[in-house]
Amino acid sequence: MAKLVSKTYGDALFELALEEGRQDLFLEEALGIKKVLNENDDFVKMMNHPQISRVEKEDVIENVFKGRVSDDMTGFLRLLVQNARFAEVEAIIDYFIAKIKEYKKIGVAYVTTPLELSDTQKADVEKKLLETTKYESMEISYEIDKSLIGGMKIRVGDRVVDSSIKCKLDKLTKELRQVKLIQQ
């Protein structure tokens, strides 16, 4: 259900951004709203508290966001409050951000390696990703996981390429367990 809600509202916000030709502005505002939500747990708890009325929550939205984001974005947040959907705001914002990045051909990749990569290696990874995907630019997050032993794991969207030694050893272990020895 939550995915359906984030898709419905995220698509509506995306269509509004396209209609008005303000994809970059809405993306910037969505990233700012996400930051505010991540840094203020008490704000999120208050906005989801059942004993605070919708009218009071709408007033809070106006006070916090009016003048800091566009009227359209403020109105969108108020709509979430009116429809009792503010609890899903982070998922909606994440969906919208992903949709805008996809529209702008910006790929988001997560690269995990056992050691820190040099700048040259990072540039090579980015170049290879741009060559093998439909994206024109990439946002890459690097993470270190010593358990990989060697190689790397790359996730772009729902696709994962795992060329780590750990993965290869796990496959080999699984295959060896299936081997049946014949006794003579």
Rosetta silent file (secondary structure, phi, psi, omega in degrees, C-alpha in Angstrom):
SEQUENCE: MAKLVSKTYGDALFELALEEGRQDLFLEEALGIKKVLNENDDFVKMMNHPQISRVEKEDVIENVFKGRVSDDMTGFLRLLVQNARFAEVEAIIDYFIAKIKEYKKIGVAYVTTPLELSDTQKADVEKKLLETTKYESMEISYEIDKSLIGGMKIRVGDRVVDSSIKCKLDKLTKELRQVKLIQQ
SCORE:     score description
SCORE:     0.000 S_00000001
   1 L     0.000  -42.344 -178.267    0.000    0.000    0.000 S_00000001
   2 H   -61.987  -36.668  178.672    2.794    2.423    0.897 S_00000001
   3 H   -65.806  -39.077  178.691    4.386    1.909   -2.535 S_00000001
   4 H   -64.426  -40.945  179.077    1.097    2.703   -4.233 S_00000001
   5 H   -64.634  -47.877 -178.674    0.723    5.876   -2.158 S_00000001
   6 H   -64.743  -36.266  178.861    4.283    7.059   -2.861 S_00000001
   7 H   -67.968  -46.147 -178.064    3.855    6.301   -6.574 S_00000001
   8 H   -60.419  -52.953 -178.250    0.493    8.076   -6.821 S_00000001
   9 H   -72.041  -38.045  178.187    1.581   11.249   -5.033 S_00000001
  10 H   -63.554  -41.547  177.295    5.128   11.147   -6.444 S_00000001
  11 H   -64.335  -39.627  179.346    3.776   10.856   -9.993 S_00000001
  12 H   -62.950  -43.435  178.871    1.389   13.764   -9.379 S_00000001
  13 H   -66.112  -39.127  178.181    4.253   15.964   -8.151 S_00000001
  14 H   -62.396  -45.673  179.297    6.395   14.860  -11.100 S_00000001
  15 H   -62.197  -40.080  177.343    3.641   15.730  -13.597 S_00000001
  16 H   -62.211  -43.635  178.818    3.234   19.161  -11.978 S_00000001
  17 H   -60.684  -42.558  179.387    6.997   19.744  -12.260 S_00000001
  18 H   -67.019  -45.969 -179.951    6.920   18.795  -15.956 S_00000001
  19 H   -55.823  -41.480 -176.481    3.826   20.892  -16.714 S_00000001
  20 H   -91.495   -3.988 -179.705    5.428   23.953  -15.180 S_00000001
  21 L    63.790   34.819 -176.212    8.931   23.202  -16.503 S_00000001
  22 L  -122.046   41.110 -178.712   10.326   23.449  -12.973 S_00000001
  23 H   -60.071  -44.624 -177.919   11.967   20.038  -12.567 S_00000001
  24 H   -64.458  -42.955  179.291   15.235   21.491  -11.267 S_00000001
  25 H   -63.853  -47.897 -179.080   13.497   23.745   -8.724 S_00000001
  26 H   -64.010  -37.112  177.598   11.218   20.965   -7.468 S_00000001
  27 H   -62.966  -47.022  179.229   14.183   18.572   -7.236 S_00000001
  28 H   -60.462  -43.362  179.561   16.159   21.106   -5.195 S_00000001
  29 H   -66.607  -41.145  179.666   13.164   21.732   -2.930 S_00000001
  30 H   -62.897  -40.490  177.470   12.475   18.011   -2.493 S_00000001
  31 H   -64.487  -38.545  177.634   16.102   17.438   -1.474 S_00000001
  32 H   -66.333  -42.010  178.365   15.808   20.312    1.021 S_00000001
  33 H   -64.205  -42.115  178.795   12.574   18.926    2.474 S_00000001
  34 H   -60.187  -41.113  179.003   14.162   15.497    2.790 S_00000001
  35 H   -63.536  -44.517  178.785   17.072   17.051    4.678 S_00000001
  36 H   -59.328  -44.727 -178.835   14.694   18.876    7.049 S_00000001
  37 H   -65.402  -40.950 -179.450   12.800   15.633    7.728 S_00000001
  38 H   -68.300  -30.865 -176.144   15.996   13.627    8.316 S_00000001
  39 H   -92.236   -7.172 -175.071   17.424   16.202   10.710 S_00000001
  40 L  -132.444   79.154  179.587   14.242   16.830   12.724 S_00000001
  41 H   -60.502  -37.920 -178.533   12.727   13.674   14.197 S_00000001
  42 H   -64.309  -36.746  177.807   10.558   15.700   16.561 S_00000001
  43 H   -62.357  -45.710 -179.300    9.009   17.584   13.634 S_00000001
  44 H   -64.280  -43.402  178.669    8.110   14.309   11.909 S_00000001
  45 H   -60.922  -42.515 -179.780    6.676   12.861   15.139 S_00000001
  46 H   -64.439  -42.056 -177.865    4.585   15.980   15.683 S_00000001
  47 H   -67.731  -21.114  179.852    3.286   15.929   12.098 S_00000001
  48 L  -104.572    2.857 -177.508    2.200   12.307   12.548 S_00000001
  49 L   -72.177  129.013 -176.387    0.770   12.703   16.061 S_00000001
  50 L   -70.141  -19.403 -177.553   -2.923   11.710   16.093 S_00000001
  51 L   -90.762   -2.091  175.342   -3.926   14.270   18.733 S_00000001
  52 L   -97.098  127.859 -174.528   -2.774   17.260   16.691 S_00000001
  53 L   -69.573  159.351  177.792   -5.496   18.404   14.317 S_00000001
  54 H   -62.043  -38.560 -179.980   -5.054   18.624   10.568 S_00000001
  55 H   -61.925  -44.197  178.193   -5.627   22.363   10.712 S_00000001
  56 H   -63.291  -40.069  179.075   -2.796   22.766   13.231 S_00000001
  57 H   -65.480  -39.659  177.058   -0.537   20.588   11.072 S_00000001
  58 H   -62.836  -39.810  177.393   -1.368   22.675    7.996 S_00000001
  59 H   -62.517  -40.203  178.283   -0.457   25.808    9.956 S_00000001
  60 H   -62.953  -44.211  178.375    2.875   24.213   10.897 S_00000001
  61 H   -58.001  -46.785  179.074    3.546   23.398    7.230 S_00000001
  62 H   -59.411  -46.533 -177.580    2.796   27.014    6.303 S_00000001
  63 H   -66.604  -37.949 -175.973    5.043   28.380    9.067 S_00000001
  64 H   -79.941  -42.717 -169.182    7.949   26.052    8.343 S_00000001
  65 H  -105.921  -23.466 -177.711    7.965   25.959    4.534 S_00000001
  66 E   -59.555  127.503 -179.831    6.166   29.085    3.224 S_00000001
  67 L    88.053  -15.761  178.537    8.725   31.389    1.627 S_00000001
  68 L  -100.341  -28.307  173.688   11.426   28.716    1.787 S_00000001
  69 E  -129.736  168.916 -177.696    9.976   26.525   -0.956 S_00000001
  70 L   -62.982  159.416  177.355    7.587   27.316   -3.787 S_00000001
  71 H   -61.346  -34.907  178.229    3.882   27.743   -3.139 S_00000001
  72 H   -62.093  -43.476 -178.803    3.287   24.588   -5.196 S_00000001
  73 H   -70.176  -40.100  176.192    5.536   22.535   -2.932 S_00000001
  74 H   -61.252  -44.203  178.066    3.998   24.035    0.214 S_00000001
  75 H   -62.288  -36.990  178.292    0.557   23.258   -1.198 S_00000001
  76 H   -63.782  -44.533  178.740    1.656   19.716   -1.959 S_00000001
  77 H   -64.124  -38.346  176.897    2.786   19.206    1.653 S_00000001
  78 H   -65.000  -38.180  177.551   -0.509   20.651    2.884 S_00000001
  79 H   -61.205  -40.326  177.509   -2.357   18.227    0.586 S_00000001
  80 H   -61.763  -40.227  178.058   -0.495   15.327    2.205 S_00000001
  81 H   -65.737  -47.353 -178.187   -1.643   16.567    5.616 S_00000001
  82 H   -59.230  -36.329 -177.824   -5.258   17.039    4.424 S_00000001
  83 L   -94.415   12.971  179.449   -5.332   13.500    3.007 S_00000001
  84 L    54.822   43.866 -179.393   -3.663   11.980    6.102 S_00000001
  85 L  -119.697   11.655 -177.206   -0.639   10.928    4.031 S_00000001
  86 H   -66.166  -24.456  178.072    2.131   12.864    5.761 S_00000001
  87 H   -61.747  -25.134 -179.851    3.410    9.622    7.320 S_00000001
  88 H   -97.918   10.046 -173.735    4.472    8.579    3.798 S_00000001
  89 H   -56.998  -40.519 -178.750    6.115   11.928    2.931 S_00000001
  90 H   -65.221  -42.777  178.816    9.664   10.516    2.919 S_00000001
  91 H   -65.388  -38.235  178.925    8.743    7.641    0.597 S_00000001
  92 H   -65.179  -46.094  179.892    6.858   10.068   -1.669 S_00000001
  93 H   -63.268  -43.895  178.819    9.799   12.492   -1.774 S_00000001
  94 H   -60.515  -43.637  178.294   12.248    9.622   -2.447 S_00000001
  95 H   -61.121  -46.315 -179.652   10.048    8.337   -5.277 S_00000001
  96 H   -61.216  -45.864  179.711    9.783   11.837   -6.763 S_00000001
  97 H   -59.770  -45.205  179.225   13.552   12.424   -6.555 S_00000001
  98 H   -62.348  -39.642 -179.260   14.247    9.082   -8.254 S_00000001
  99 H   -66.800  -42.652  178.266   11.706    9.872  -10.980 S_00000001
 100 H   -64.188  -44.945  179.960   13.223   13.307  -11.670 S_00000001
 101 H   -62.079  -40.098  177.515   16.758   11.851  -11.770 S_00000001
 102 H   -62.326  -44.558  179.284   15.597    9.150  -14.183 S_00000001
 103 H   -60.530  -38.912 -178.549   13.951   11.828  -16.363 S_00000001
 104 L   -86.605    5.302  179.577   17.165   13.871  -16.355 S_00000001
 105 L    60.371   41.442  175.304   19.207   10.701  -17.143 S_00000001
 106 E  -105.437  115.340  178.977   21.100   10.853  -13.856 S_00000001
 107 E   -86.388  147.735  176.441   22.033    7.386  -12.650 S_00000001
 108 E  -118.344  119.089 -177.348   22.452    6.566   -8.981 S_00000001
 109 E  -123.063  147.261  175.263   24.982    3.840   -8.222 S_00000001
 110 E  -119.904  116.126 -176.884   26.199    2.243   -5.009 S_00000001
 111 E  -112.133  125.095  179.553   29.689    0.766   -5.266 S_00000001
 112 E  -117.187  127.702  179.646   31.036   -1.456   -2.500 S_00000001
 113 E  -133.834  161.274  179.084   34.705   -2.461   -2.415 S_00000001
 114 L   -77.603  -19.534 -179.742   36.987   -4.029    0.193 S_00000001
 115 L  -133.618  160.232  176.108   39.423   -1.079    0.030 S_00000001
 116 L   -62.844  133.679  176.959   39.232    2.657   -0.659 S_00000001
 117 L   -87.202  147.135  175.560   39.397    3.357   -4.404 S_00000001
 118 L   -75.095  166.583  177.999   41.772    5.950   -5.802 S_00000001
 119 H   -60.402  -37.557  178.690   40.395    8.918   -7.749 S_00000001
 120 H   -64.389  -44.595  178.866   41.586    7.266  -10.981 S_00000001
 121 H   -63.753  -40.023  178.107   39.778    4.029  -10.109 S_00000001
 122 H   -63.525  -40.797  178.487   36.619    5.967   -9.244 S_00000001
 123 H   -64.233  -38.387  178.248   36.817    7.789  -12.583 S_00000001
 124 H   -65.399  -41.127  178.130   37.214    4.419  -14.356 S_00000001
 125 H   -62.501  -46.416 -179.931   34.167    3.013  -12.556 S_00000001
 126 H   -61.819  -43.727  179.789   32.104    6.073  -13.503 S_00000001
 127 H   -60.156  -45.165 -179.257   33.263    5.894  -17.126 S_00000001
 128 H   -64.560  -41.123  178.627   32.356    2.199  -17.347 S_00000001
 129 H   -63.747  -40.867  179.012   28.934    2.808  -15.794 S_00000001
 130 H   -66.065  -35.084  179.276   28.199    5.619  -18.264 S_00000001
 131 H   -70.615  -32.608 -172.648   29.249    3.376  -21.171 S_00000001
 132 H  -101.970    3.012  177.806   27.075    0.462  -20.061 S_00000001
 133 L  -126.881  175.881  179.758   23.919    2.338  -19.000 S_00000001
 134 L   -88.228    1.695 -173.471   21.544    4.837  -20.586 S_00000001
 135 L   -81.396  151.193  178.358   22.563    7.584  -18.149 S_00000001
 136 L   -97.433  -20.452  174.204   24.367   10.795  -19.095 S_00000001
 137 E  -148.184  162.564 -176.516   25.771   11.402  -15.610 S_00000001
 138 E  -131.205  143.247  167.665   26.170    9.377  -12.439 S_00000001
 139 E  -110.746  115.933 -174.308   25.881    9.987   -8.723 S_00000001
 140 E  -117.656  129.557  174.206   28.008    7.327   -7.095 S_00000001
 141 E  -106.369  128.959 -179.177   28.165    6.433   -3.422 S_00000001
 142 E  -105.911  139.768  178.948   31.195    4.415   -2.351 S_00000001
 143 E  -136.829  147.854  178.602   31.235    2.078    0.617 S_00000001
 144 E  -107.389  131.431  176.299   33.939   -0.156    2.046 S_00000001
 145 L  -138.527   99.937 -175.223   33.172   -3.728    3.104 S_00000001
 146 H   -61.117  -21.093 -178.995   36.306   -5.697    3.977 S_00000001
 147 H   -69.593  -13.726  178.167   34.355   -8.975    3.856 S_00000001
 148 H   -70.509  -19.913  178.833   34.274   -8.741    0.050 S_00000001
 149 L    69.616  -52.350  179.461   38.009   -9.657    0.070 S_00000001
 150 L  -161.854  173.788 -179.393   38.505   -8.356   -3.483 S_00000001
 151 L    76.232 -157.367  179.343   36.531   -7.175   -6.511 S_00000001
 152 L  -158.318  161.999  176.069   33.451   -4.987   -6.140 S_00000001
 153 E  -122.879  130.282 -178.513   29.698   -4.945   -5.940 S_00000001
 154 E  -124.956  130.169  175.601   27.740   -2.350   -7.935 S_00000001
 155 E  -121.940  124.651  174.482   24.034   -1.597   -7.585 S_00000001
 156 E  -127.163  110.984 -176.515   22.211    0.666  -10.032 S_00000001
 157 L    64.416 -126.583  179.386   18.472    0.714   -9.424 S_00000001
 158 L   -99.585    9.288  177.585   17.330   -2.867   -9.024 S_00000001
 159 E   -98.017  135.546  178.634   20.324   -4.307  -10.912 S_00000001
 160 E  -128.170  129.720  172.931   23.291   -5.695   -8.964 S_00000001
 161 E  -114.858  116.692 -177.118   26.620   -6.779  -10.396 S_00000001
 162 E  -117.749  101.317  178.420   28.660   -8.664   -7.811 S_00000001
 163 L  -108.698   24.968 -178.372   32.194   -9.509   -8.940 S_00000001
 164 L   -75.705  154.240  177.353   33.560   -9.760   -5.415 S_00000001
 165 H   -65.269  -36.683  178.030   35.754  -12.644   -4.364 S_00000001
 166 H   -57.432  -44.709  179.879   33.336  -13.287   -1.480 S_00000001
 167 H   -63.159  -44.073 -179.667   30.501  -13.815   -3.969 S_00000001
 168 H   -64.887  -39.648  177.483   32.627  -16.155   -6.087 S_00000001
 169 H   -66.101  -39.581  178.111   33.664  -18.143   -3.008 S_00000001
 170 H   -62.383  -42.140  177.859   30.031  -18.398   -1.892 S_00000001
 171 H   -63.230  -45.531 -179.821   29.041  -19.746   -5.346 S_00000001
 172 H   -61.855  -42.809  178.098   31.907  -22.233   -5.316 S_00000001
 173 H   -59.979  -44.122  179.819   30.954  -23.389   -1.800 S_00000001
 174 H   -62.592  -43.384  179.370   27.344  -23.891   -2.913 S_00000001
 175 H   -64.987  -42.076 -179.440   28.457  -25.894   -5.975 S_00000001
 176 H   -65.372  -32.770  178.742   30.822  -28.062   -3.926 S_00000001
 177 H   -68.271  -23.791 -179.296   28.036  -28.886   -1.462 S_00000001
 178 H   -87.778  -10.436  179.599   25.974  -30.239   -4.342 S_00000001
 179 L   -74.470  131.516  178.504   28.733  -32.577   -5.530 S_00000001
 180 L  -108.306  123.232  179.702   28.086  -36.175   -4.559 S_00000001
 181 L   -86.124  139.158  178.658   31.113  -38.346   -4.068 S_00000001
 182 L   -98.618  127.067  179.113   30.898  -41.948   -5.140 S_00000001
 183 L   -91.334  141.856  179.034   32.479  -44.434   -2.761 S_00000001
 184 L  -112.918    0.000    0.000   34.228  -47.496   -4.170 S_00000001
